[in-house]
C-alpha positions as a printed NumPy array, in Angstrom:
array([[ 82.479, 140.266,  68.062],
       [ 80.313, 140.294,  71.014],
       [ 78.551, 136.985,  69.909],
       [ 82.038, 135.707,  69.207],
       [ 83.353, 136.436,  72.757],
       [ 80.229, 135.023,  74.334],
       [ 80.812, 131.739,  72.334],
       [ 84.173, 131.555,  73.575],
       [ 83.133, 131.994,  77.334],
       [ 81.187, 129.032,  76.748],
       [ 83.763, 126.829,  74.979],
       [ 86.636, 127.374,  77.2  ],
       [ 85.03 , 126.087,  80.27 ],
       [ 83.795, 122.956,  78.394],
       [ 87.194, 122.3  ,  76.931],
       [ 88.881, 122.587,  80.338],
       [ 86.959, 119.946,  81.476],
       [ 87.483, 117.279,  78.729],
       [ 89.431, 114.811,  80.861],
       [ 89.267, 113.907,  84.434],
       [ 92.453, 114.42 ,  86.493],
       [ 92.337, 111.201,  87.666],
       [ 92.947, 108.006,  85.865],
       [ 91.527, 104.733,  87.193],
       [ 93.978, 101.997,  88.68 ],
       [ 93.828,  98.766,  90.117],
       [ 93.748,  98.058,  93.935],
       [ 95.766,  95.048,  94.959],
       [ 96.59 ,  93.577,  98.206],
       [ 96.909,  90.673, 100.438],
       [ 94.951,  87.134,  99.894],
       [ 91.416,  86.604, 101.425],
       [ 90.295,  83.228, 102.563],
       [ 89.681,  80.702, 105.231],
       [ 93.208,  81.447, 106.891],
       [ 92.701,  80.192, 110.53 ],
       [ 95.435,  78.091, 112.129],
       [ 97.754,  79.589, 109.484],
       [100.522,  81.748, 110.641],
       [102.64 ,  84.27 , 108.632],
       [106.064,  84.25 , 110.129],
       [107.733,  86.459, 107.522],
       [106.327,  88.283, 104.301],
       [108.722,  89.867, 101.837],
       [106.651,  92.397,  99.508],
       [108.755,  93.438,  96.502],
       [107.1  ,  96.247,  94.101],
       [109.078,  96.96 ,  90.752],
       [107.825, 100.378,  89.707],
       [110.36 , 100.836,  87.24 ],
       [108.538, 100.454,  83.984],
       [106.234, 103.466,  85.146],
       [108.952, 105.652,  83.449],
       [107.313, 104.499,  80.064],
       [103.797, 105.168,  78.578],
       [101.143, 102.728,  79.908],
       [103.859, 101.199,  82.279],
       [102.772,  98.699,  85.077],
       [103.924,  97.892,  88.475],
       [105.265,  94.115,  89.116],
       [104.637,  92.814,  92.491],
       [106.016,  89.687,  94.191],
       [104.797,  88.365,  97.492],
       [106.869,  85.835,  99.3  ],
       [105.132,  84.159, 102.407],
       [106.737,  82.06 , 104.856],
       [103.663,  80.279, 106.369],
       [103.486,  77.794, 109.154],
       [100.362,  75.425, 109.682],
       [ 99.872,  74.679, 113.39 ],
       [ 96.945,  72.072, 112.516],
       [ 96.317,  69.147, 110.461],
       [ 96.525,  69.144, 106.657],
       [ 94.377,  72.018, 104.908],
       [ 93.497,  72.926, 101.422],
       [ 92.273,  76.517, 101.992],
       [ 90.827,  78.469,  98.99 ],
       [ 92.759,  81.764,  98.668],
       [ 91.753,  84.679,  96.492],
       [ 93.906,  87.75 ,  95.444],
       [ 91.541,  90.318,  94.54 ],
       [ 91.847,  92.823,  91.71 ],
       [ 90.3  ,  93.623,  88.53 ],
       [ 93.008,  93.021,  86.026],
       [ 96.178,  90.844,  87.373],
       [ 98.449,  90.135,  84.535],
       [101.011,  87.654,  84.16 ],
       [100.251,  85.736,  87.357],
       [102.303,  83.158,  88.7  ],
       [101.834,  81.283,  91.94 ],
       [104.016,  78.566,  93.604],
       [104.068,  76.562,  96.966],
       [107.381,  75.577,  98.071],
       [108.993,  76.015,  94.714],
       [106.243,  74.045,  92.563],
       [103.883,  75.924,  90.392],
       [100.15 ,  76.036,  91.387],
       [ 97.192,  76.026,  89.3  ],
       [ 95.202,  79.421,  89.626],
       [ 91.867,  80.656,  87.885],
       [ 90.531,  84.002,  87.117],
       [ 87.324,  84.413,  88.914],
       [ 84.481,  87.428,  89.161],
       [ 83.929,  88.847,  92.476],
       [ 80.467,  89.749,  93.074],
       [ 81.011,  91.959,  96.4  ],
       [ 84.027,  93.21 ,  98.181],
       [ 85.419,  90.529, 100.712],
       [ 85.892,  91.411, 104.54 ],
       [ 88.695,  93.934, 105.247],
       [ 88.592,  94.974, 101.388],
       [ 88.298,  98.775, 101.723],
       [ 90.718, 100.938,  99.333],
       [ 91.357, 104.216, 100.778],
       [ 89.676, 107.249,  99.099],
       [ 92.503, 109.511,  99.286],
       [ 96.315, 108.927,  99.194],
       [ 99.584, 111.189,  99.82 ],
       [100.448, 113.608,  96.725],
       [103.877, 114.904,  96.012],
       [102.913, 118.366,  96.708],
       [102.585, 117.371, 100.701],
       [ 99.039, 117.236, 100.339],
       [ 96.535, 114.494,  99.763],
       [ 94.111, 113.618,  96.336],
       [ 91.605, 111.182,  95.573],
       [ 92.405, 107.804,  94.473],
       [ 90.067, 106.203,  91.706],
       [ 89.816, 102.655,  91.121],
       [ 88.381, 100.674,  88.179],
       [ 84.809,  99.558,  88.796],
       [ 84.004,  96.03 ,  89.749],
       [ 86.268,  93.362,  91.201],
       [ 88.129,  90.209,  89.707],
       [ 90.47 ,  87.868,  91.257],
       [ 93.077,  84.976,  91.056],
       [ 91.798,  81.984,  93.028],
       [ 93.93 ,  78.962,  94.026],
       [ 94.021,  76.128,  96.461],
       [ 97.354,  75.381,  98.221],
       [ 97.588,  71.886,  99.886],
       [ 99.418,  72.616, 103.277],
       [100.645,  69.695, 105.322],
       [101.397,  70.625, 108.989],
       [104.683,  72.638, 108.966],
       [106.374,  75.489, 107.343],
       [105.831,  76.273, 103.715],
       [106.698,  79.249, 101.175],
       [104.014,  80.569,  99.169],
       [105.147,  82.983,  96.127],
       [102.681,  85.059,  94.183],
       [103.791,  87.451,  91.419],
       [101.828,  89.441,  88.817],
       [101.809,  92.894,  87.101],
       [ 98.881,  95.454,  87.696],
       [ 98.035,  99.017,  86.42 ],
       [ 98.466, 101.612,  89.137],
       [ 96.126, 104.663,  88.994],
       [ 97.351, 108.223,  88.122],
       [ 96.508, 111.781,  89.238],
       [ 96.963, 114.577,  86.336],
       [ 97.452, 117.741,  88.27 ],
       [ 96.355, 121.113,  86.332],
       [ 99.269, 123.247,  88.107],
       [102.353, 120.838,  87.578],
       [104.039, 119.488,  84.651],
       [103.96 , 115.577,  85.521],
       [101.104, 113.369,  86.437],
       [101.583, 111.116,  89.645],
       [101.349, 107.453,  89.866],
       [ 99.11 , 105.958,  92.64 ],
       [ 99.756, 102.174,  93.781],
       [ 97.646, 101.165,  96.592],
       [ 98.452,  97.66 ,  98.285],
       [ 95.82 ,  96.859, 100.993],
       [ 97.34 ,  95.156, 104.104],
       [ 93.899,  94.754, 105.938],
       [ 93.129,  91.256, 104.569],
       [ 96.164,  89.779, 106.217],
       [ 94.279,  90.41 , 109.621],
       [ 92.488,  86.997, 109.102],
       [ 95.651,  84.989, 109.152],
       [ 95.942,  83.398, 112.954],
       [ 99.009,  85.689, 113.252],
       [101.153,  87.807, 111.282],
       [105.144,  88.35 , 112.007],
       [107.297,  90.555, 110.121],
       [106.603,  92.445, 106.926],
       [109.588,  93.449, 104.657],
       [108.788,  96.028, 101.713],
       [111.268,  96.695,  99.075],
       [110.389,  98.993,  96.343],
       [112.26 ,  99.888,  93.021],
       [111.465, 103.331,  91.54 ],
       [112.11 , 104.855,  88.013],
       [115.518, 106.934,  87.818],
       [114.857, 110.266,  88.883],
       [111.295, 109.795,  90.247],
       [110.203, 111.227,  93.888],
       [107.834, 109.376,  96.039],
       [105.589, 109.742,  98.954],
       [103.931, 107.17 , 101.204],
       [101.788, 106.596, 104.26 ],
       [104.303, 104.211, 105.611],
       [107.853, 105.261, 106.574],
       [110.269, 103.849, 104.244],
       [114.043, 104.489, 103.898],
       [115.32 , 105.556, 100.552],
       [118.598, 105.08 ,  98.971],
       [119.031, 105.919,  95.368],
       [116.212, 104.816,  93.661],
       [115.306, 101.985,  96.306],
       [112.807, 102.16 ,  99.118],
       [113.141,  99.682, 101.904],
       [110.878,  99.153, 105.287],
       [110.702,  96.513, 108.003],
       [107.574,  96.376, 110.249],
       [106.655,  93.685, 113.228],
       [103.13 ,  92.907, 112.743],
       [100.988,  95.084, 110.131],
       [101.783,  98.525, 109.96 ],
       [ 98.615,  99.939, 108.48 ],
       [ 95.462,  98.854, 106.726],
       [ 97.371,  99.788, 103.405],
       [100.502, 100.711, 101.83 ],
       [100.167, 103.893,  99.511],
       [102.851, 104.844,  97.231],
       [102.715, 108.044,  94.863],
       [105.659, 108.281,  92.507],
       [106.527, 110.797,  89.698],
       [108.636, 113.465,  88.489],
       [108.826, 116.858,  89.622],
       [109.622, 119.8  ,  87.293],
       [108.753, 123.528,  86.59 ],
       [107.247, 124.631,  83.415],
       [109.515, 127.15 ,  81.128],
       [106.694, 127.226,  78.822],
       [105.112, 130.616,  79.741],
       [108.45 , 132.6  ,  79.335],
       [109.045, 131.355,  75.856],
       [105.419, 131.679,  74.91 ],
       [104.931, 135.22 ,  75.869],
       [108.389, 136.274,  74.427],
       [107.426, 134.5  ,  71.351],
       [103.796, 135.936,  71.073],
       [105.095, 139.383,  71.821],
       [107.666, 139.46 ,  68.944],
       [105.   , 138.085,  66.7  ],
       [102.628, 140.696,  67.823],
       [105.027, 143.412,  67.255],
       [105.559, 142.245,  63.858],
       [101.809, 142.059,  63.256],
       [101.168, 145.724,  64.156],
       [104.08 , 146.834,  61.666],
       [102.662, 145.09 ,  58.808],
       [ 98.838, 145.937,  59.687],
       [ 98.817, 149.443,  59.554],
       [ 95.58 , 151.449,  60.181],
       [ 93.272, 148.537,  58.566],
       [ 91.335, 146.982,  61.242],
       [ 90.463, 143.721,  59.486],
       [ 94.165, 143.041,  58.68 ],
       [ 95.115, 143.999,  62.086],
       [ 92.781, 141.441,  63.399],
       [ 93.841, 138.812,  61.11 ],
       [ 97.736, 139.248,  61.465],
       [ 97.514, 139.679,  65.188],
       [ 95.818, 136.251,  65.128],
       [ 98.351, 134.954,  62.936],
       [101.702, 136.456,  63.959],
       [100.948, 135.995,  67.525],
       [ 99.749, 132.328,  67.035],
       [103.176, 131.445,  65.161],
       [104.88 , 133.044,  68.027],
       [103.195, 131.448,  70.881],
       [103.596, 128.052,  69.263],
       [107.101, 128.625,  68.417],
       [107.946, 129.422,  72.057],
       [105.806, 126.177,  73.135],
       [107.632, 124.037,  70.88 ],
       [111.048, 125.142,  72.047],
       [109.779, 124.965,  75.791],
       [108.704, 121.342,  75.146],
       [111.886, 119.994,  74.329],
       [112.858, 120.1  ,  78.185],
       [109.815, 117.948,  78.959],
       [109.585, 113.92 ,  79.605],
       [106.654, 113.711,  77.235],
       [106.009, 110.104,  78.736],
       [105.028, 111.522,  81.939],
       [103.42 , 114.856,  81.132],
       [100.08 , 115.412,  82.86 ],
       [ 97.079, 115.349,  80.45 ],
       [ 95.219, 118.074,  82.292],
       [ 98.667, 120.42 ,  82.318],
       [ 98.473, 119.789,  78.576],
       [ 95.052, 121.131,  78.308],
       [ 95.879, 124.124,  80.229],
       [ 99.05 , 124.936,  78.057],
       [ 96.557, 124.723,  75.074],
       [ 93.902, 126.741,  76.656],
       [ 96.421, 129.376,  77.572],
       [ 97.863, 129.643,  74.159],
       [ 94.512, 130.288,  72.857],
       [ 93.848, 132.932,  75.289],
       [ 97.21 , 134.865,  74.31 ],
       [ 96.396, 134.336,  70.566],
       [ 92.977, 136.141,  70.82 ],
       [ 94.643, 138.848,  73.124],
       [ 97.232, 139.405,  70.637],
       [ 94.542, 139.807,  67.905],
       [ 92.602, 142.371,  70.16 ],
       [ 95.731, 144.377,  70.861],
       [ 96.608, 144.456,  67.347],
       [ 93.31 , 145.816,  66.28 ],
       [ 93.721, 148.614,  68.88 ],
       [ 97.348, 149.228,  68.668],
       [ 98.169, 149.066,  64.942],
       [ 95.782, 151.911,  63.872],
       [ 97.419, 154.098,  66.781],
       [101.109, 153.034,  65.47 ],
       [100.101, 153.883,  61.656],
       [ 98.878, 157.353,  62.869],
       [101.896, 158.16 ,  64.778],
       [104.074, 157.16 ,  61.641],
       [101.912, 159.184,  59.297],
       [101.955, 162.292,  61.639],
       [106.015, 161.959,  62.172],
       [106.424, 161.763,  58.121],
       [104.017, 164.783,  57.558],
       [105.972, 167.037,  60.012],
       [108.571, 169.191,  58.283],
       [111.972, 168.168,  58.359]])
């Protein structure tokens, strides 16, 4: 028994660290390139996060720039930096542009994603990004005057899996700092669509109406936009699990009698069945698409500890109960 408990002390911390609470995501943002003499009069940034309600959901981003070229004809090389941009489309004045995927050996100027972002609990948490950089490169032909440049793509946000809360948090960082390279920057308009029932927090002040966020800023409000979204929910599992486990333990004690090995075995089995049944009943209230993987491991390890505790209690209490029953039956009526 002593050896078993020592091994258990080694196994449980290792199991608790089976997965990092942070899931890497793509940092995305404004284009970089030779932007002198090019003025952004207005940008409309649209972030559609509704598919994050599904497993492996992605964010759909559309940026529309009202650009004015105050110099001669230009063909600047523009680069949208990210490791994984999917379903990319680029157009200039309504006409599609050819774009190519490229590798980026080093981060461009003003490309510095934040290490920490807001969390739904009112604090901040780490934000972890995919290693390496890639990008989407294109060359718009800009004659003097006004133009409309539109870029749309999908990316995979990062995620934080808390151990003390039921659901994970989705983290999206959009870098605004590269836009400092434009000759000037006018108005930034932001619109965000959230999954139904999701909470959100951000480093920028955004107005919420229903599941829509909006914001309008003169100039660049910050070096980046950080959005954290997710569901909030309490965990009913412990109550169901403990009730089920105690019922199973009581039955095990009645069955085992004074036999130690049987008490240990039935304590494990009956308590385990009760804990598992309680967990299954409580899990019916969860959105399993959003559950935090770290929280899941915590529930599993907590259930294992309760089963072992039930076995030990059964080993100690079952003989006592059997002795009391025997003593009562031996007393003269």
